[in-house]
Coordinates of C-alpha atoms in Angstrom, one line a residue:
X1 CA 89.1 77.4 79.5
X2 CA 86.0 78.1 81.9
X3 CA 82.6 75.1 80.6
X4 CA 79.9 75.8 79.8
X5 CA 80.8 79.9 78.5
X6 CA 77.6 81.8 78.1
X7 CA 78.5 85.1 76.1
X8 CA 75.0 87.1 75.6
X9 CA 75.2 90.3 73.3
X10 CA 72.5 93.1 73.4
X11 CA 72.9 96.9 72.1
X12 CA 72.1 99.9 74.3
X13 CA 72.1 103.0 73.0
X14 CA 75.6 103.8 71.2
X15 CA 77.0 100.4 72.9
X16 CA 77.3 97.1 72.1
X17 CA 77.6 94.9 74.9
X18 CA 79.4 91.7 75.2
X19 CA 78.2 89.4 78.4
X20 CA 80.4 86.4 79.4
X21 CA 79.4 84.1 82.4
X22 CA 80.2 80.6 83.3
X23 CA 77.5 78.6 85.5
X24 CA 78.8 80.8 88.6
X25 CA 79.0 84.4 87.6
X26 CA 79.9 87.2 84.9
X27 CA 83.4 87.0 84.6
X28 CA 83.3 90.3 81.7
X29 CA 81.6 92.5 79.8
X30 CA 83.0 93.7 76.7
X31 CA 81.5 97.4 76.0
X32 CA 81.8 98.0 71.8
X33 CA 81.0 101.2 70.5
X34 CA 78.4 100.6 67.8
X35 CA 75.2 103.2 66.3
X36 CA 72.4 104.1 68.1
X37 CA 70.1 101.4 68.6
X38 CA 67.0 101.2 71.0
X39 CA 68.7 98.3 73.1
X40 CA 67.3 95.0 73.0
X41 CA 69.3 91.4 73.4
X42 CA 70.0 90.3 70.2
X43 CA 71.8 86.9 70.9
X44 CA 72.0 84.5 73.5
X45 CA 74.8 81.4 73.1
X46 CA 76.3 78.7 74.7
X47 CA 79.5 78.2 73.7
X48 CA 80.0 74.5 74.2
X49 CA 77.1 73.6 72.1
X50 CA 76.1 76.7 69.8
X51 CA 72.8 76.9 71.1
X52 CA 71.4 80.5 70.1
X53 CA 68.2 82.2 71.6
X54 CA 66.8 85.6 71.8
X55 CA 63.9 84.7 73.9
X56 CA 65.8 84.3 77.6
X57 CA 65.9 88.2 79.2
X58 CA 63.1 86.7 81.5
X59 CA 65.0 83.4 82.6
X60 CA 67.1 84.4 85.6
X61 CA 68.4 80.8 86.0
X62 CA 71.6 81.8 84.7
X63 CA 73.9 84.7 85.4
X64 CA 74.1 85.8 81.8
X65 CA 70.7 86.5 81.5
X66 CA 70.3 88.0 85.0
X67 CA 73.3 90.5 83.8
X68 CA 71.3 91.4 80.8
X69 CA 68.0 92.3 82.3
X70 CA 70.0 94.4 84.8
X71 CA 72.1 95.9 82.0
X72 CA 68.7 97.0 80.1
X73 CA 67.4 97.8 83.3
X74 CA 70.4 100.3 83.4
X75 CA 70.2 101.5 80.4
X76 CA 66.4 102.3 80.5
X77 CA 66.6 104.3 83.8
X78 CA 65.4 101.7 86.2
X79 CA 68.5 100.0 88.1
X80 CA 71.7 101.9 89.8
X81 CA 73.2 99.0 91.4
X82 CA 73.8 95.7 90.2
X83 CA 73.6 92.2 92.2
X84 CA 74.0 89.4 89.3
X85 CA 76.8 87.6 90.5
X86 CA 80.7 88.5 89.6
X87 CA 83.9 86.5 89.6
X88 CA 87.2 89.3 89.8
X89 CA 90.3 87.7 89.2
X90 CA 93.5 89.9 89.7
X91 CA 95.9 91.3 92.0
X92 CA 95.0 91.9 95.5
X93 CA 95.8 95.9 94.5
X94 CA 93.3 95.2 91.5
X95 CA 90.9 93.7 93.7
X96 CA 91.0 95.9 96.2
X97 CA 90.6 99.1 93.4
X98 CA 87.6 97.0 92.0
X99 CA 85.5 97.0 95.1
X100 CA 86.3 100.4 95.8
X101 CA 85.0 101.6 92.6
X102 CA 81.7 99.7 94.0
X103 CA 81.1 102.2 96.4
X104 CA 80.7 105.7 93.9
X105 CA 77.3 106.2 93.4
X106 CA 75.1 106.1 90.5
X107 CA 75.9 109.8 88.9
X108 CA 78.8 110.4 91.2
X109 CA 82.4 111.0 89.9
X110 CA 85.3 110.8 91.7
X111 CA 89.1 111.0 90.7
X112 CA 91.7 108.5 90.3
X113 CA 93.7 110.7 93.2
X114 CA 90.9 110.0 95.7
X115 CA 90.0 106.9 94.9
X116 CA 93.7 106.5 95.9
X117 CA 93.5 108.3 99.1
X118 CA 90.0 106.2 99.7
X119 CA 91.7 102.6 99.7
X120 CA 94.8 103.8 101.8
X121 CA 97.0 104.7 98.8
X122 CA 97.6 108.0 98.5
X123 CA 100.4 108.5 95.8
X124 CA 98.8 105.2 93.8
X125 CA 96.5 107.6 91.8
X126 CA 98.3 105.8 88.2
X127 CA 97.7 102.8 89.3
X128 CA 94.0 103.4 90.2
X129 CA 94.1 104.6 86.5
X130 CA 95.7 101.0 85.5
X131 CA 93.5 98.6 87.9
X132 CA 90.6 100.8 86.4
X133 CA 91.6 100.4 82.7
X134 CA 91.9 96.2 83.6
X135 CA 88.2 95.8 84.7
X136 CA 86.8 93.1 82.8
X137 CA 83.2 94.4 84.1
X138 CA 82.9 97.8 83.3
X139 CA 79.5 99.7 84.1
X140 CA 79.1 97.0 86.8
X141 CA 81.9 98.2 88.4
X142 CA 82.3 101.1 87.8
X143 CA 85.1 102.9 86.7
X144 CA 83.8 104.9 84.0
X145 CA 82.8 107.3 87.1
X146 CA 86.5 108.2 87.8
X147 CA 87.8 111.2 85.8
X148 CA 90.9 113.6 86.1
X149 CA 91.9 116.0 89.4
X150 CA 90.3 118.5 87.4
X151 CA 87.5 116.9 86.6
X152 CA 88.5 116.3 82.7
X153 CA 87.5 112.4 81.2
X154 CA 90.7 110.8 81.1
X155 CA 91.1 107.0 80.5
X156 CA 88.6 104.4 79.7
X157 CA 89.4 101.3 78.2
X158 CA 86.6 101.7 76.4
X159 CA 87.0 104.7 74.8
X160 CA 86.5 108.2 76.6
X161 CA 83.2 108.9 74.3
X162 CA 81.8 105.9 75.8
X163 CA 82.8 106.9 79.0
X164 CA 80.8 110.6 77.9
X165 CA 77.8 108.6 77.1
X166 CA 77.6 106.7 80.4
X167 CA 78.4 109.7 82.8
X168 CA 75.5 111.6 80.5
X169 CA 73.1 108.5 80.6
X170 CA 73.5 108.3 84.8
X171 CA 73.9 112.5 84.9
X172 CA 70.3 113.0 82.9
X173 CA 68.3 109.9 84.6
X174 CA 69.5 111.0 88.3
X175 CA 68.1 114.5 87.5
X176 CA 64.8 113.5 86.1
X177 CA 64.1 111.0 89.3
X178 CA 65.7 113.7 91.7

């Protein structure tokens, strides 16, 4: 057990999202499917001593909060890349998948296949899909941007509508900023 667990929920759009950080880094983000909402933080706690707050998007002291200004950020059009701090634990092939994804652009889609071919494992294109489904930070790494050889949504471990709503979200605010 990590001390001193931040988890910070906030809603964005048709999402609920579920920020956990130690004193370090965001170690996950739990995306829930939940209605349409105007996306604001709603809670704020500290697990070791209950502590809840709704007033700390402005505090960047801790890597919680920083995660959820950047998340609204995302979610309102402003940010496309992320730099609150991450811990990835996993396989070296996970790892190595999760940095990858890093490097498909905001609105960019790519499939498993090449993501493959793109960290030197060609006929790996499954496991991509598997290392992908395991990402305990989804949006921030990004592996709702992978879809099918033929372009189809397949896979999400959050769902493929959610994975519909984020490509949309990137796809309409890269158009409107050109």
């Amino acid at each position: 057990m990590v001390a001193d667990t931040t988890i910070a929920t906030c809603r964005a759009g048709q999402l609920e999202l579920r920020i956990w950080a130690n004193r370090r880094a965001v170690t996950r983000i739990d995306l829930i499917p939940s209605r349409p909402d105007n996306g604001s933080v709603t809670a704020y706690r500290n697990k070791d001593n209950g502590d809840i707050t709704t007033e700390y998007k402005d505090n960047t002291a801790t890597p919680a909060a920083l995660a959820v200004r950047q998340l609204d950020e995302y979610f309102s059009g402003a940010r496309r890349v992320f730099d609150f701090p991450i811990e990835l634990y996993g396989t070296p092939f996970r790892l190595r998948v999760w940095r990858a994804l890093t490097t498909i652009g905001y609105g960019e889609i790519m499939s498993y296949g090449e993501l493959a071919r793109r960290i030197g494992q060609p006929k790996a294109a499954r496991a991509v899909g598997g290392a992908a489904h395991n990402n305990p930070v989804p949006i921030a790494v990004p592996c709702h941007r992978l879809v099918g050889s033929d372009g189809s949504l397949t896979g999400f471990a959050c769902g493929t509508d959610t994975k519909a709503y984020l490509l949309r979200l990137e796809a309409e605010t890269a158009a409107m900023q050109g």
